[in-house]
């Protein structure tokens, strides 16, 4: 059965299919982002890996769906879709920025259901106990635009939101919703994950220091690793980093591949 048949679910969009995947990697987008944020990265994976992106409501083909302003609710809804997959599916999760925290909360729900998660990859985000002090979600549009501009690899592409009111009206509601989700999130202490965690960080990320990324080690009872890349907050969008990121994920997962001697693991129809 093909991974392609999963692309029609409410929360998941297929980014890279594989006829016989050893692992299904599910990617959670950053704030204001969509499933297609990972399209370029997905294409850098070789055979054996199927890649799906999570599609948050209120954007792209879910523009008509009401956004979810509470991060833990967002995680619970996405996790419910993943829990519908057969237990034979070997699942790994990746999240960047806001997506890292959503992925972590989703991972907790997956493990609480008795499912095994092969790995959690978190990128560009402090560990969950970190609390945002900014309240940009409650301020004017200009504050949101300025922050997007600060973090972007291409600030000129963000400035157009000031010049095109129609575009801003389309884009900013999802951005504001996601800023609210991040800025109001409060970590509820619990047991560490059974799954190992790898934290990815860039050398010039203004939102997350290497020390903050290293604190993710406290959230797993298994192995932890930390990888550093060149670039700013959106280092994973830089073409020169894509193959290295995909290679890191692939080699990490290859270290714990299951015995497949009894045949391939089929994805559900």
Short mmCIF file of C-alpha atoms in Angstrom, two decimals:
data_model
loop_
_atom_site.label_atom_id
_atom_site.label_comp_id
_atom_site.label_asym_id
_atom_site.label_seq_id
_atom_site.Cartn_x
_atom_site.Cartn_y
_atom_site.Cartn_z
CA UNK A 1 0.00 0.00 0.00
CA UNK A 2 1.31 3.40 -0.97
CA UNK A 3 2.21 6.42 1.18
CA UNK A 4 0.48 8.51 -1.44
CA UNK A 5 -2.94 7.43 -0.14
CA UNK A 6 -2.29 9.34 3.12
CA UNK A 7 -1.98 12.73 1.45
CA UNK A 8 -5.71 13.39 1.64
CA UNK A 9 -5.94 13.44 5.44
CA UNK A 10 -6.93 16.69 7.14
CA UNK A 11 -3.55 17.34 8.74
CA UNK A 12 -0.99 15.63 6.50
CA UNK A 13 0.38 16.50 3.08
CA UNK A 14 2.67 14.16 1.21
CA UNK A 15 5.97 15.82 0.28
CA UNK A 16 7.96 12.76 -0.79
CA UNK A 17 6.55 9.33 -1.48
CA UNK A 18 8.35 6.03 -1.21
CA UNK A 19 7.01 2.64 -2.34
CA UNK A 20 8.61 0.82 0.59
CA UNK A 21 9.54 3.29 3.34
CA UNK A 22 11.65 2.19 6.29
CA UNK A 23 10.66 5.43 8.03
CA UNK A 24 7.93 8.02 7.69
CA UNK A 25 9.21 11.48 8.65
CA UNK A 26 6.49 13.96 9.64
CA UNK A 27 7.51 17.64 9.66
CA UNK A 28 5.81 20.35 11.74
CA UNK A 29 6.09 23.86 10.21
CA UNK A 30 7.29 27.02 11.96
CA UNK A 31 4.89 29.78 12.98
CA UNK A 32 3.06 31.24 10.00
CA UNK A 33 4.27 28.36 7.86
CA UNK A 34 2.61 25.52 6.02
CA UNK A 35 3.36 21.93 5.04
CA UNK A 36 5.08 23.04 1.84
CA UNK A 37 7.77 24.81 3.89
CA UNK A 38 9.54 21.43 3.87
CA UNK A 39 9.14 20.59 0.20
CA UNK A 40 12.76 21.37 -0.74
CA UNK A 41 14.14 19.47 2.25
CA UNK A 42 11.91 16.47 1.54
CA UNK A 43 13.40 16.08 -1.93
CA UNK A 44 16.89 15.62 -0.46
CA UNK A 45 15.98 12.30 1.15
CA UNK A 46 16.82 9.10 -0.65
CA UNK A 47 14.88 5.88 -0.97
CA UNK A 48 13.50 4.38 2.20
CA UNK A 49 12.07 7.61 3.61
CA UNK A 50 8.60 9.00 3.00
CA UNK A 51 8.07 12.60 4.10
CA UNK A 52 4.84 14.32 5.13
CA UNK A 53 4.24 17.89 6.22
CA UNK A 54 1.66 18.89 8.81
CA UNK A 55 -0.86 21.40 7.48
CA UNK A 56 -2.09 23.70 10.22
CA UNK A 57 -5.60 25.15 9.73
CA UNK A 58 -6.04 28.69 8.44
CA UNK A 59 -3.56 28.59 5.53
CA UNK A 60 -3.16 27.31 1.96
CA UNK A 61 -5.73 24.59 1.26
CA UNK A 62 -7.02 24.93 4.84
CA UNK A 63 -7.55 28.68 4.61
CA UNK A 64 -11.24 28.27 5.41
CA UNK A 65 -10.57 26.26 8.58
CA UNK A 66 -10.47 28.16 11.85
CA UNK A 67 -6.93 28.56 13.23
CA UNK A 68 -6.12 26.86 16.54
CA UNK A 69 -4.62 29.44 18.95
CA UNK A 70 -3.66 26.99 21.73
CA UNK A 71 -0.43 25.13 21.01
CA UNK A 72 -1.28 22.00 23.00
CA UNK A 73 -4.62 21.69 21.19
CA UNK A 74 -2.83 22.03 17.86
CA UNK A 75 -0.48 19.22 18.88
CA UNK A 76 -3.34 17.00 20.06
CA UNK A 77 -5.26 17.37 16.80
CA UNK A 78 -2.20 16.59 14.67
CA UNK A 79 -1.25 13.65 16.88
CA UNK A 80 -4.73 12.17 16.49
CA UNK A 81 -4.17 11.87 12.73
CA UNK A 82 -0.81 10.19 13.28
CA UNK A 83 -2.26 7.76 15.81
CA UNK A 84 -4.68 6.57 13.14
CA UNK A 85 -1.73 5.01 11.27
CA UNK A 86 -0.97 1.32 11.83
CA UNK A 87 1.50 0.64 14.63
CA UNK A 88 3.81 -1.00 12.10
CA UNK A 89 4.62 2.42 10.63
CA UNK A 90 8.03 3.56 11.88
CA UNK A 91 7.47 7.20 12.69
CA UNK A 92 9.96 10.04 13.21
CA UNK A 93 9.03 13.67 13.81
CA UNK A 94 10.80 16.92 12.89
CA UNK A 95 9.77 20.44 13.89
CA UNK A 96 11.32 23.85 13.37
CA UNK A 97 10.76 26.93 15.58
CA UNK A 98 7.14 26.82 16.79
CA UNK A 99 6.92 23.48 15.02
CA UNK A 100 9.55 22.04 17.38
CA UNK A 101 7.35 22.68 20.40
CA UNK A 102 4.23 21.41 18.62
CA UNK A 103 6.18 18.30 17.58
CA UNK A 104 7.32 17.73 21.16
CA UNK A 105 3.77 17.98 22.51
CA UNK A 106 2.53 15.68 19.73
CA UNK A 107 5.29 13.20 20.57
CA UNK A 108 4.12 13.07 24.18
CA UNK A 109 0.60 12.26 23.06
CA UNK A 110 1.80 9.57 20.67
CA UNK A 111 3.85 7.88 23.39
CA UNK A 112 1.04 8.24 25.94
CA UNK A 113 -1.10 6.19 23.57
CA UNK A 114 1.41 3.37 23.78
CA UNK A 115 3.00 4.00 20.38
CA UNK A 116 6.73 4.04 19.83
CA UNK A 117 8.34 7.06 18.19
CA UNK A 118 11.71 6.36 16.61
CA UNK A 119 13.12 9.88 16.95
CA UNK A 120 12.25 13.53 17.61
CA UNK A 121 14.22 16.21 15.75
CA UNK A 122 13.80 19.74 17.10
CA UNK A 123 15.20 22.78 15.33
CA UNK A 124 15.60 26.48 16.07
CA UNK A 125 13.70 26.51 19.35
CA UNK A 126 14.59 26.56 23.07
CA UNK A 127 13.49 23.62 25.19
CA UNK A 128 9.82 23.61 26.27
CA UNK A 129 10.28 25.20 29.72
CA UNK A 130 11.37 28.44 28.02
CA UNK A 131 8.63 31.08 28.25
CA UNK A 132 8.22 33.87 25.71
CA UNK A 133 7.91 37.34 27.24
CA UNK A 134 6.92 39.16 24.04
CA UNK A 135 3.25 39.72 23.25
CA UNK A 136 3.48 40.53 19.56
CA UNK A 137 0.26 38.63 18.92
CA UNK A 138 -1.66 41.31 20.83
CA UNK A 139 -0.02 44.24 19.05
CA UNK A 140 -0.29 45.93 15.65
CA UNK A 141 0.51 44.26 12.35
CA UNK A 142 3.74 46.24 12.12
CA UNK A 143 5.19 44.40 15.10
CA UNK A 144 4.56 41.05 13.44
CA UNK A 145 5.98 42.21 10.12
CA UNK A 146 9.09 43.62 11.81
CA UNK A 147 9.73 40.35 13.62
CA UNK A 148 9.26 38.30 10.45
CA UNK A 149 11.68 40.67 8.74
CA UNK A 150 14.21 40.20 11.54
CA UNK A 151 14.16 36.42 11.18
CA UNK A 152 13.89 36.07 7.41
CA UNK A 153 16.74 35.10 5.09
CA UNK A 154 15.19 37.54 2.59
CA UNK A 155 13.81 40.60 4.44
CA UNK A 156 12.68 42.19 1.17
CA UNK A 157 10.18 39.37 0.70
CA UNK A 158 8.60 40.31 4.04
CA UNK A 159 8.51 44.06 3.42
CA UNK A 160 5.99 43.52 0.66
CA UNK A 161 3.42 42.91 3.40
CA UNK A 162 3.59 46.65 4.14
CA UNK A 163 3.07 47.52 0.49
CA UNK A 164 0.32 45.02 -0.36
CA UNK A 165 -2.59 45.28 2.12
CA UNK A 166 -4.46 42.49 0.37
CA UNK A 167 -1.55 40.11 0.81
CA UNK A 168 -1.12 41.12 4.45
CA UNK A 169 -4.81 40.49 5.05
CA UNK A 170 -4.37 36.98 3.67
CA UNK A 171 -1.13 36.08 5.45
CA UNK A 172 -1.09 37.84 8.81
CA UNK A 173 -4.08 36.16 10.52
CA UNK A 174 -2.27 32.80 10.52
CA UNK A 175 0.94 34.49 11.64
CA UNK A 176 -0.84 36.27 14.50
CA UNK A 177 -2.54 33.04 15.53
CA UNK A 178 0.76 31.17 15.66
CA UNK A 179 2.52 33.94 17.59
CA UNK A 180 -0.32 33.74 20.10
CA UNK A 181 0.08 29.97 20.36
CA UNK A 182 3.82 30.31 21.05
CA UNK A 183 3.63 33.33 23.35
CA UNK A 184 0.91 31.83 25.55
CA UNK A 185 2.32 28.29 25.69
CA UNK A 186 3.32 27.05 29.13
CA UNK A 187 5.13 23.79 29.60
CA UNK A 188 3.47 21.26 31.91
CA UNK A 189 6.27 19.15 33.44
CA UNK A 190 5.99 15.45 32.80
CA UNK A 191 7.99 12.31 32.16
CA UNK A 192 10.76 12.55 29.56
CA UNK A 193 10.13 11.05 26.16
CA UNK A 194 11.17 7.48 25.50
CA UNK A 195 12.30 8.53 22.03
CA UNK A 196 15.77 9.99 21.50
CA UNK A 197 16.03 13.67 20.62
CA UNK A 198 18.36 15.49 18.25
CA UNK A 199 18.41 19.28 18.47
CA UNK A 200 19.49 21.32 15.44
CA UNK A 201 20.64 24.91 15.79
CA UNK A 202 22.22 27.53 13.56
CA UNK A 203 25.26 29.60 14.39
CA UNK A 204 23.49 32.97 14.14
CA UNK A 205 19.92 32.28 15.29
CA UNK A 206 18.71 35.28 17.33
CA UNK A 207 15.95 33.20 18.94
CA UNK A 208 17.89 30.22 20.28
CA UNK A 209 21.41 29.86 21.65
CA UNK A 210 23.43 26.67 21.53
CA UNK A 211 23.08 26.44 25.32
CA UNK A 212 19.29 26.70 25.07
CA UNK A 213 19.19 24.05 22.36
CA UNK A 214 21.31 21.81 24.57
CA UNK A 215 18.64 21.89 27.27
CA UNK A 216 16.51 19.58 25.14
CA UNK A 217 18.65 16.75 26.55
CA UNK A 218 16.54 16.93 29.73
CA UNK A 219 13.39 15.96 27.80
CA UNK A 220 14.40 12.45 26.77
CA UNK A 221 15.23 9.31 28.71
CA UNK A 222 17.15 8.08 25.67
CA UNK A 223 20.05 9.48 23.66
CA UNK A 224 20.50 13.16 22.86
CA UNK A 225 22.56 14.85 20.19
CA UNK A 226 23.13 18.45 19.11
CA UNK A 227 24.03 19.57 15.59
CA UNK A 228 25.03 23.08 14.52
CA UNK A 229 24.66 24.60 11.04
CA UNK A 230 25.64 27.91 9.48
CA UNK A 231 22.99 30.57 9.00
CA UNK A 232 20.23 32.41 10.80
CA UNK A 233 16.89 31.32 12.20
CA UNK A 234 15.74 29.89 8.86
CA UNK A 235 19.04 28.16 8.12
CA UNK A 236 17.14 25.08 6.93
CA UNK A 237 15.83 27.05 3.93
CA UNK A 238 19.35 27.71 2.65
CA UNK A 239 20.19 25.44 -0.31
CA UNK A 240 23.68 24.80 1.04
CA UNK A 241 22.24 23.25 4.22
CA UNK A 242 19.49 21.04 2.79
CA UNK A 243 21.56 17.98 1.93
CA UNK A 244 23.44 18.13 5.23
CA UNK A 245 20.20 18.28 7.25
CA UNK A 246 18.65 15.41 5.30
CA UNK A 247 21.89 13.46 5.67
CA UNK A 248 21.96 14.01 9.42
CA UNK A 249 18.37 12.79 9.80
CA UNK A 250 18.96 9.80 7.52
CA UNK A 251 22.14 8.68 9.28
CA UNK A 252 20.58 9.16 12.71
CA UNK A 253 17.58 7.02 11.80
CA UNK A 254 19.76 4.40 10.11
CA UNK A 255 21.41 3.74 13.45
CA UNK A 256 18.16 2.31 14.83
CA UNK A 257 16.49 0.74 11.81
CA UNK A 258 14.16 -2.16 12.70
CA UNK A 259 14.49 -5.71 11.45
CA UNK A 260 12.51 -5.82 8.21
CA UNK A 261 13.26 -9.45 7.37
CA UNK A 262 9.57 -10.30 7.67
CA UNK A 263 8.67 -7.98 4.83
CA UNK A 264 7.96 -4.34 4.08
CA UNK A 265 5.87 -2.10 6.28
CA UNK A 266 2.87 -0.90 4.31
CA UNK A 267 1.28 2.47 4.89
CA UNK A 268 -2.51 2.60 5.26
CA UNK A 269 -5.00 3.31 2.54
#
